[in-house]
Amino acid sequence: MSERKIIPFGPQHPVLPEPIHLNLVVEDEKVVEAIPYIGYIHRGLEKLVEKKDFMECVMVAERICGICSFIHGQGYSQVVEEIMGIEVPARGRYLRTIWAELSRLHSHLLWFGLFADAFGFESLFMHCWRLREKILALIEETTGGRVIFGVCRPGGVKRDISPETLNKIVNVLAGMEGELTDIIGTFTADTTVKTRLCGVGVVSAEEMVALGGVGPTMRASGINRDLRQLGYAAYGELDFKPCVATEGDAYARAKVRLLEIFQSIDLIKQAVKQIPDGPIETKVTGMPNGEYFGRLQHPPGEVIYYLTANGTKFSQRMRVRTPTFANLAVLLKTLPGADLADVPILVLAIDPCVSCTER
Amino acid sequence: MAWENQDLQNIELSELKAKVQAMHAAKARLVQIGATKVDEQIEINYSFDQDMHFTNFRVTVAASNPPEIASVSSFYLAAALYENELQDLYGLKFSGLVLNYEGKFYKKAAATPFNPVK
């Protein structure tokens, strides 16, 4: 009988952009069990809402994540607006939608590059990150920041985008579509990629519901759910259908994200076409008093913002349930039985965002 | 414009397991389990999604010497991670937890940092 050994995976590992630790119990080259250990980068950001003015806390929320920061700020703002009964002007909602989709584009391209690197396709990694730079340049031009946008706040948004810049965004994205098609063609047609990803980490739809998986990880198992279907921001006024795959493996998880890249481009084009003129924010007066669970679609999946406030300028509690925490159970299900060489692929397939998870 | 209508119910600890079992039977998805310390009590929220409808059950327990809570991880495996998180951060205890990391899930400097023992 083979000897069982424990191999520590992380907290520092070449495929991990952020620290998470897994103790992998292996027998020969097969993983038998995976034991997670988290908490390396806890920053106490949820606690800060008890010490900072509720209007300032949007800056805290944006700093929960260094990749999908905008949607954190949007989530916090929308929860405050819901508690206070604030109606955001239509133009503000459309601008939020455009920035949220730019955020998703840069997050998915970043992830796809890292994923390609994990299975040894370095040139694909470089091409993805080269295209991501174009998105970051658009974000910088419209917000002044590349990663921390700083434009969303309760009541609406701080900055407008001129019609010329909106047209420029559409033109840049239209120019990118051809390049993306080439890159994705390489991904979908490459035999080595299929050999590494197809049939790896399969989770059925039924198992996915029990495991509580979210986002593209969940939709790759055939579950047709996306929180943008709730119609928040301007999504209710745009033509939108979730991207779904049915295979439930690592290849399907990548495929769903690749489809979502094109979907985000389409949503931005629709939003630019339909964006109305008018004010971009509503002035916030008074203090929040109440509670609400806000649900939004982050690039890695559903994020929950819970806020409870008692009519003072300091909130009582903010709780953020991030998609990576929800998808951790999926990871722990897929690791036992996997080859040790497939562990980096399975870890990256859930699009782990550890800073978010540890807040 | 309302974001979404939510059903928030305060329930007794003794009702929890039956309520969660009913959600499981109705094929609802467990969205999250989270806790909030309010004064000397801990509110525990069990959130579910069923066809994009959000339902939340809330149980309230004393922060000091909280009673043992029935784990719902036998219905939803995902609950095990949330319950381990509450165990590590708030010092709550769950009976029947199918995957118990016994306080070693989170790396932390204090024993129960979100509910420190006085």
Coordinates of C-alpha atoms in Angstrom, one line a residue:
Chain A
M1 CA 0.0 0.0 0.0
S2 CA 1.3 3.5 -0.8
E3 CA 2.3 5.8 1.9
R4 CA 0.1 8.9 2.6
K5 CA 1.9 12.2 2.7
I6 CA 0.8 15.7 3.4
I7 CA 2.0 18.3 0.8
P8 CA 1.4 21.9 1.7
F9 CA 0.0 23.9 -1.2
G10 CA 0.5 27.7 -0.5
P11 CA 0.2 30.1 1.1
Q12 CA 2.9 31.2 -1.4
H13 CA 2.7 29.3 -4.7
P14 CA 3.5 30.3 -8.3
V15 CA -0.2 29.9 -9.4
L16 CA -1.6 31.7 -6.4
P17 CA -2.0 35.5 -6.9
E18 CA -2.9 35.7 -3.2
P19 CA -2.2 33.5 -0.2
I20 CA -4.4 30.5 0.7
H21 CA -3.1 27.4 2.3
L22 CA -4.3 23.8 1.5
N23 CA -2.9 20.8 3.2
L24 CA -3.1 18.1 0.5
V25 CA -3.1 14.5 1.7
V26 CA -1.7 12.6 -1.2
E27 CA -1.2 8.9 -2.0
D28 CA 1.2 8.4 -4.8
E29 CA 0.3 11.3 -7.2
K30 CA -3.4 11.4 -6.2
V31 CA -5.0 13.8 -3.8
V32 CA -7.0 12.0 -1.1
E33 CA -8.1 14.9 1.0
A34 CA -7.7 18.7 1.0
I35 CA -7.8 20.7 4.2
P36 CA -8.1 24.5 3.8
Y37 CA -6.6 27.1 6.1
I38 CA -7.4 30.8 5.4
G39 CA -6.9 34.1 7.2
Y40 CA -3.5 35.3 6.0
I41 CA -4.7 38.7 4.7
H42 CA -7.6 39.5 6.9
R43 CA -7.7 43.3 7.2
G44 CA -10.8 43.9 9.4
L45 CA -12.5 46.0 6.7
E46 CA -16.0 44.9 7.8
K47 CA -15.2 46.3 11.3
L48 CA -14.3 49.7 9.8
V49 CA -17.9 50.5 9.0
E50 CA -18.5 50.9 12.8
K51 CA -15.8 53.6 12.9
K52 CA -16.3 55.5 9.6
D53 CA -19.1 57.6 8.3
F54 CA -21.5 55.5 6.1
M55 CA -20.8 57.8 3.1
E56 CA -17.0 57.2 3.4
C57 CA -17.4 53.5 3.8
V58 CA -17.8 53.1 0.0
M59 CA -14.1 53.6 -0.1
V60 CA -13.6 50.8 2.4
A61 CA -15.8 48.6 0.3
E62 CA -13.9 49.3 -2.9
R63 CA -10.7 48.2 -1.2
I64 CA -12.0 44.8 -0.3
C65 CA -10.7 43.6 -3.6
G66 CA -7.9 44.7 -5.9
I67 CA -9.5 43.2 -9.0
C68 CA -13.2 43.7 -8.9
S69 CA -13.2 46.8 -6.7
F70 CA -15.9 48.7 -8.5
I71 CA -18.6 46.1 -8.0
H72 CA -17.8 46.1 -4.2
G73 CA -18.4 49.9 -4.1
Q74 CA -21.5 49.4 -6.2
G75 CA -22.8 46.7 -3.8
Y76 CA -22.3 48.8 -0.8
S77 CA -23.8 51.9 -2.4
Q78 CA -26.9 50.0 -3.6
V79 CA -27.5 48.5 -0.1
V80 CA -27.3 52.0 1.4
E81 CA -29.7 53.3 -1.3
E82 CA -32.1 50.5 -0.7
I83 CA -32.2 51.1 3.1
M84 CA -32.6 54.9 2.6
G85 CA -35.1 54.6 -0.3
I86 CA -32.8 56.6 -2.7
E87 CA -33.6 56.5 -6.4
V88 CA -30.5 56.7 -8.5
P89 CA -31.0 58.7 -11.7
A90 CA -31.1 56.6 -14.9
R91 CA -27.8 57.9 -16.3
G92 CA -26.1 57.0 -13.0
R93 CA -27.4 53.5 -13.3
Y94 CA -26.2 53.1 -16.9
L95 CA -22.8 54.5 -16.0
R96 CA -22.6 51.9 -13.2
T97 CA -23.4 49.2 -15.6
I98 CA -20.8 50.3 -18.1
W99 CA -18.1 50.4 -15.4
A100 CA -19.2 47.1 -13.8
E101 CA -18.9 45.4 -17.2
L102 CA -15.5 47.0 -17.9
S103 CA -14.5 45.6 -14.5
R104 CA -15.8 42.2 -15.4
L105 CA -13.8 42.3 -18.7
H106 CA -10.6 43.1 -17.0
S107 CA -11.2 40.6 -14.2
H108 CA -12.0 37.8 -16.7
L109 CA -9.0 38.6 -18.9
L110 CA -6.7 38.7 -15.8
W111 CA -8.1 35.4 -14.7
F112 CA -7.8 33.8 -18.2
G113 CA -4.2 34.8 -18.4
L114 CA -3.4 33.3 -15.0
F115 CA -5.4 30.2 -15.9
A116 CA -3.4 29.8 -19.2
D117 CA -0.2 30.3 -17.2
A118 CA -1.3 27.5 -14.8
F119 CA -1.6 25.0 -17.6
G120 CA 1.7 26.1 -19.2
F121 CA 0.4 28.3 -22.0
E122 CA 2.5 31.4 -21.4
S123 CA 2.0 33.1 -24.7
L124 CA -1.8 33.0 -24.1
F125 CA -1.2 34.5 -20.7
M126 CA 0.7 37.4 -22.3
H127 CA -2.0 38.0 -25.0
C128 CA -4.8 38.1 -22.4
W129 CA -2.9 40.6 -20.2
R130 CA -2.0 42.7 -23.3
L131 CA -5.7 43.0 -24.1
R132 CA -6.5 43.7 -20.4
E133 CA -4.3 46.7 -20.6
K134 CA -6.6 48.2 -23.2
I135 CA -9.5 47.8 -20.7
L136 CA -7.5 49.3 -17.9
A137 CA -6.6 52.3 -20.1
L138 CA -10.3 52.9 -20.7
I139 CA -11.0 52.6 -17.0
E140 CA -8.2 55.1 -16.2
E141 CA -9.4 57.5 -18.8
T142 CA -13.0 57.5 -17.4
T143 CA -12.3 57.3 -13.7
G144 CA -8.7 58.3 -13.1
G145 CA -7.9 55.0 -11.5
R146 CA -6.9 51.7 -13.1
V147 CA -8.1 49.3 -10.4
I148 CA -9.7 51.4 -7.6
F149 CA -12.2 53.4 -9.6
G150 CA -13.5 55.6 -6.8
V151 CA -16.5 56.8 -8.9
C152 CA -19.4 55.0 -7.2
R153 CA -21.0 56.3 -4.0
P154 CA -24.5 56.2 -2.4
G155 CA -26.8 58.2 -4.6
G156 CA -25.1 57.5 -7.9
V157 CA -21.7 58.2 -9.4
K158 CA -19.2 61.0 -9.1
R159 CA -18.2 61.3 -12.7
D160 CA -19.9 61.4 -16.1
I161 CA -18.5 60.0 -19.3
S162 CA -18.8 62.3 -22.4
P163 CA -20.5 61.0 -25.6
E164 CA -17.1 61.1 -27.4
T165 CA -15.5 58.9 -24.7
L166 CA -18.5 56.5 -24.8
N167 CA -18.0 56.1 -28.5
K168 CA -14.3 55.6 -28.0
I169 CA -15.1 52.8 -25.5
V170 CA -17.3 51.1 -28.1
N171 CA -14.7 51.4 -30.8
V172 CA -11.9 50.0 -28.6
L173 CA -14.1 47.1 -27.6
A174 CA -15.1 46.5 -31.3
G175 CA -11.4 46.4 -32.2
M176 CA -10.7 43.9 -29.5
E177 CA -13.4 41.5 -30.5
G178 CA -11.3 40.2 -33.5
E179 CA -8.2 39.7 -31.3
L180 CA -10.3 38.0 -28.6
T181 CA -11.8 35.6 -31.3
D182 CA -8.3 34.6 -32.3
I183 CA -7.2 34.0 -28.7
I184 CA -10.3 32.0 -27.9
G185 CA -10.0 30.1 -31.1
T186 CA -6.5 29.0 -29.9
F187 CA -7.9 28.0 -26.6
T188 CA -10.9 26.0 -27.9
A189 CA -9.0 24.3 -30.7
D190 CA -5.8 23.4 -28.9
T191 CA -5.6 19.6 -28.2
T192 CA -3.2 20.1 -25.3
V193 CA -5.5 22.6 -23.6
K194 CA -8.4 20.1 -23.9
T195 CA -6.3 17.3 -22.6
R196 CA -5.4 19.3 -19.5
L197 CA -8.9 20.6 -18.8
C198 CA -11.6 18.4 -20.2
G199 CA -13.0 16.0 -17.6
V200 CA -11.0 17.6 -14.8
G201 CA -12.9 18.6 -11.6
V202 CA -16.4 17.6 -12.9
V203 CA -19.3 18.7 -10.7
S204 CA -22.9 17.9 -11.6
A205 CA -25.7 20.5 -11.4
E206 CA -27.2 18.6 -8.4
E207 CA -23.9 18.5 -6.5
M208 CA -23.3 22.2 -7.4
V209 CA -26.5 23.2 -5.6
A210 CA -25.5 21.2 -2.5
L211 CA -22.1 22.7 -2.5
G212 CA -23.4 26.3 -2.9
G213 CA -21.2 27.2 -5.9
V214 CA -21.8 30.5 -7.6
G215 CA -21.0 32.4 -10.7
P216 CA -19.4 31.0 -13.8
T217 CA -18.4 27.9 -11.7
M218 CA -22.1 27.2 -11.1
R219 CA -23.2 28.1 -14.6
A220 CA -20.5 25.7 -16.0
S221 CA -22.6 22.9 -14.4
G222 CA -25.7 23.8 -16.4
I223 CA -27.4 26.1 -13.8
N224 CA -29.0 29.0 -15.6
R225 CA -28.7 31.7 -12.9
D226 CA -27.1 35.1 -13.0
L227 CA -27.9 37.9 -10.5
R228 CA -28.0 40.4 -13.3
Q229 CA -31.3 38.8 -14.1
L230 CA -32.6 40.7 -11.0
G231 CA -32.4 43.8 -13.2
Y232 CA -30.4 46.0 -10.8
A233 CA -28.5 49.1 -12.2
A234 CA -29.5 49.1 -15.9
Y235 CA -29.5 45.4 -16.5
G236 CA -33.3 45.2 -16.4
E237 CA -33.3 47.5 -19.5
L238 CA -30.7 45.5 -21.5
D239 CA -31.0 42.3 -23.5
F240 CA -29.3 39.8 -21.2
K241 CA -29.2 36.0 -21.0
P242 CA -26.8 34.1 -18.7
C243 CA -23.9 32.2 -20.3
V244 CA -24.2 28.5 -19.5
A245 CA -22.2 25.3 -20.2
T246 CA -23.2 21.8 -19.2
E247 CA -20.0 19.7 -18.9
G248 CA -19.3 20.9 -15.3
D249 CA -15.5 20.5 -15.7
A250 CA -12.6 23.0 -15.7
Y251 CA -12.9 23.5 -19.5
A252 CA -16.6 24.4 -19.1
R253 CA -15.7 26.9 -16.3
A254 CA -13.2 28.6 -18.7
K255 CA -15.7 28.5 -21.6
V256 CA -18.4 30.3 -19.6
R257 CA -16.0 33.1 -18.7
L258 CA -14.9 33.4 -22.3
L259 CA -18.5 33.7 -23.4
E260 CA -19.0 36.3 -20.7
I261 CA -16.2 38.4 -22.1
F262 CA -18.2 38.8 -25.3
Q263 CA -21.4 39.3 -23.4
S264 CA -19.8 42.1 -21.4
I265 CA -18.8 43.8 -24.6
D266 CA -22.3 43.5 -25.9
L267 CA -23.8 44.8 -22.7
I268 CA -21.5 47.9 -22.8
K269 CA -22.5 48.5 -26.4
Q270 CA -26.2 48.3 -25.5
A271 CA -25.8 50.6 -22.5
V272 CA -23.9 53.2 -24.6
K273 CA -26.7 53.1 -27.2
Q274 CA -29.5 53.5 -24.6
I275 CA -27.9 55.7 -22.0
P276 CA -30.2 58.7 -21.3
D277 CA -29.1 62.3 -20.6
G278 CA -29.7 63.7 -17.2
P279 CA -28.2 63.9 -13.7
I280 CA -25.8 61.2 -12.5
E281 CA -26.6 61.2 -8.8
T282 CA -29.1 62.0 -6.2
K283 CA -28.0 64.0 -3.1
V284 CA -28.1 61.8 0.0
T285 CA -29.7 63.4 3.1
G286 CA -30.3 61.8 6.5
M287 CA -28.9 58.6 7.9
P288 CA -29.6 54.9 7.1
N289 CA -31.9 53.1 9.5
G290 CA -32.6 49.5 8.6
E291 CA -31.1 46.4 7.1
Y292 CA -30.8 44.8 3.6
F293 CA -29.1 41.9 1.9
G294 CA -27.8 43.1 -1.4
R295 CA -26.9 40.5 -4.1
L296 CA -24.8 41.4 -7.1
Q297 CA -23.0 39.5 -9.9
H298 CA -19.2 39.8 -9.3
P299 CA -16.9 38.4 -12.0
P300 CA -16.2 35.2 -9.9
G301 CA -19.9 34.9 -8.8
E302 CA -22.6 36.1 -6.4
V303 CA -21.5 38.6 -3.8
I304 CA -23.7 39.4 -0.8
Y305 CA -23.6 42.7 1.0
Y306 CA -25.5 42.8 4.3
L307 CA -25.7 46.1 6.1
T308 CA -27.5 47.0 9.2
A309 CA -27.8 50.6 10.5
N310 CA -29.6 52.3 13.3
G311 CA -30.0 55.9 12.2
T312 CA -26.6 57.2 13.1
K313 CA -23.7 57.9 10.7
F314 CA -22.0 54.7 11.8
S315 CA -23.4 51.4 10.6
Q316 CA -23.8 48.6 13.1
R317 CA -22.5 45.8 10.9
M318 CA -21.4 45.1 7.4
R319 CA -21.0 41.5 6.3
V320 CA -19.7 40.6 2.9
R321 CA -20.0 37.0 1.6
T322 CA -17.7 36.7 -1.4
P323 CA -18.0 34.3 -4.3
T324 CA -14.7 32.7 -3.5
F325 CA -15.9 31.6 0.0
A326 CA -18.9 30.1 -1.7
N327 CA -16.8 28.3 -4.3
L328 CA -14.3 27.0 -1.7
A329 CA -16.7 24.1 -1.1
V330 CA -16.6 23.3 -4.8
L331 CA -12.8 23.3 -4.7
L332 CA -12.7 21.0 -1.7
K333 CA -15.1 18.6 -3.5
T334 CA -13.1 18.5 -6.8
L335 CA -9.6 18.0 -5.2
P336 CA -10.0 14.5 -3.8
G337 CA -9.2 12.0 -6.5
A338 CA -7.4 14.6 -8.7
D339 CA -3.9 14.2 -9.9
L340 CA -1.4 16.4 -8.0
A341 CA -0.5 18.1 -11.3
D342 CA -4.1 19.2 -11.7
V343 CA -4.4 21.0 -8.4
P344 CA -3.3 24.4 -9.8
I345 CA -5.9 24.1 -12.5
L346 CA -8.7 23.2 -10.1
V347 CA -7.7 26.0 -7.7
L348 CA -7.7 28.6 -10.5
A349 CA -10.8 27.2 -12.1
I350 CA -13.0 28.7 -9.4
D351 CA -11.3 32.2 -10.0
P352 CA -10.1 32.5 -6.4
C353 CA -10.0 36.0 -4.9
V354 CA -8.6 35.6 -1.5
S355 CA -8.4 39.3 -0.5
C356 CA -12.2 39.4 -1.0
T357 CA -12.7 36.3 1.0
E358 CA -10.8 37.5 4.0
R359 CA -11.9 41.1 3.9
Chain B
M1 CA -36.8 51.0 -8.1
A2 CA -36.7 48.0 -5.7
W3 CA -33.7 45.8 -6.1
E4 CA -35.5 42.7 -5.0
N5 CA -38.2 41.8 -2.5
Q6 CA -36.8 39.8 0.4
D7 CA -38.5 37.6 2.9
L8 CA -36.8 38.1 6.3
Q9 CA -38.2 35.8 9.1
N10 CA -37.2 35.7 12.8
I11 CA -37.4 32.1 14.0
E12 CA -36.7 30.2 17.2
L13 CA -33.6 28.0 17.4
S14 CA -35.8 25.0 17.8
E15 CA -37.4 25.6 14.4
L16 CA -34.2 26.0 12.5
K17 CA -33.5 22.5 11.4
A18 CA -37.1 21.9 10.2
K19 CA -37.1 25.2 8.3
V20 CA -33.8 24.4 6.6
Q21 CA -34.9 20.9 5.8
A22 CA -38.0 22.3 4.1
M23 CA -35.9 24.7 2.0
H24 CA -33.7 21.7 1.0
A25 CA -36.7 19.7 0.1
A26 CA -38.0 22.6 -2.0
K27 CA -34.6 22.6 -3.9
A28 CA -33.7 26.1 -2.6
R29 CA -30.0 27.0 -2.8
L30 CA -28.2 28.0 0.4
V31 CA -26.8 31.4 -0.3
Q32 CA -25.0 32.1 2.9
I33 CA -24.9 31.8 6.7
G34 CA -23.6 34.8 8.5
A35 CA -23.7 36.3 11.9
T36 CA -23.9 39.8 13.4
K37 CA -23.2 40.7 17.0
V38 CA -25.7 43.2 18.3
D39 CA -25.1 44.3 21.9
E40 CA -25.0 41.0 23.9
Q41 CA -26.6 38.8 21.3
I42 CA -25.6 37.2 18.1
E43 CA -28.0 37.1 15.1
I44 CA -27.4 34.3 12.8
N45 CA -28.8 34.6 9.3
Y46 CA -29.5 31.6 7.0
S47 CA -30.2 32.9 3.5
F48 CA -31.7 30.9 0.6
D49 CA -32.5 31.5 -3.0
Q50 CA -35.3 29.8 -4.8
D51 CA -35.9 30.8 -8.4
M52 CA -34.3 34.2 -7.7
H53 CA -36.4 34.7 -4.6
F54 CA -34.4 35.6 -1.4
T55 CA -35.5 34.1 1.9
N56 CA -33.7 34.7 5.2
F57 CA -34.2 32.9 8.5
R58 CA -32.8 34.6 11.6
V59 CA -32.1 33.0 14.9
T60 CA -30.8 35.0 17.9
V61 CA -28.6 33.5 20.6
A62 CA -26.8 35.0 23.6
A63 CA -23.2 36.1 22.8
S64 CA -22.0 34.9 26.2
N65 CA -22.2 31.1 26.6
P66 CA -24.3 30.6 23.4
P67 CA -26.4 27.3 23.2
E68 CA -25.3 24.6 20.9
I69 CA -26.8 25.0 17.4
A70 CA -28.0 22.2 15.2
S71 CA -25.8 22.0 12.1
V72 CA -27.6 22.1 8.8
S73 CA -24.5 20.6 7.0
S74 CA -26.3 17.3 6.6
F75 CA -28.7 19.1 4.2
Y76 CA -26.2 21.4 2.6
L77 CA -22.6 20.5 2.6
A78 CA -21.8 24.1 1.9
A79 CA -23.1 25.0 5.3
A80 CA -20.1 23.2 6.9
L81 CA -17.7 26.0 5.8
Y82 CA -20.0 28.7 7.0
E83 CA -20.5 26.9 10.4
N84 CA -16.7 26.4 10.7
E85 CA -16.3 30.2 10.1
L86 CA -18.9 31.0 12.8
Q87 CA -17.2 28.5 15.1
D88 CA -13.8 30.1 14.6
L89 CA -14.8 33.8 14.6
Y90 CA -17.8 33.9 17.1
G91 CA -17.1 30.8 19.3
L92 CA -20.5 29.3 18.3
K93 CA -20.8 25.5 18.6
F94 CA -22.6 23.3 16.1
S95 CA -23.9 19.8 16.8
G96 CA -23.7 17.3 13.9
L97 CA -21.3 19.3 11.8
V98 CA -20.3 16.9 9.0
L99 CA -16.9 18.6 8.4
N100 CA -15.4 20.1 11.6
Y101 CA -12.0 21.7 11.4
E102 CA -12.2 22.3 15.2
G103 CA -11.1 25.9 15.2
K104 CA -8.4 25.5 12.6
F105 CA -10.2 26.8 9.5
Y106 CA -9.1 30.5 10.1
K107 CA -5.6 31.6 11.0
K108 CA -6.3 34.1 13.8
A109 CA -4.5 35.8 16.7
A110 CA -7.4 35.7 19.2
A111 CA -9.6 32.7 20.0
T112 CA -12.9 34.1 18.9
P113 CA -12.1 37.6 17.5
F114 CA -15.7 38.6 16.5
N115 CA -17.0 37.6 20.0
P116 CA -14.1 38.0 22.4
V117 CA -14.5 36.2 25.8
K118 CA -14.6 38.9 28.5

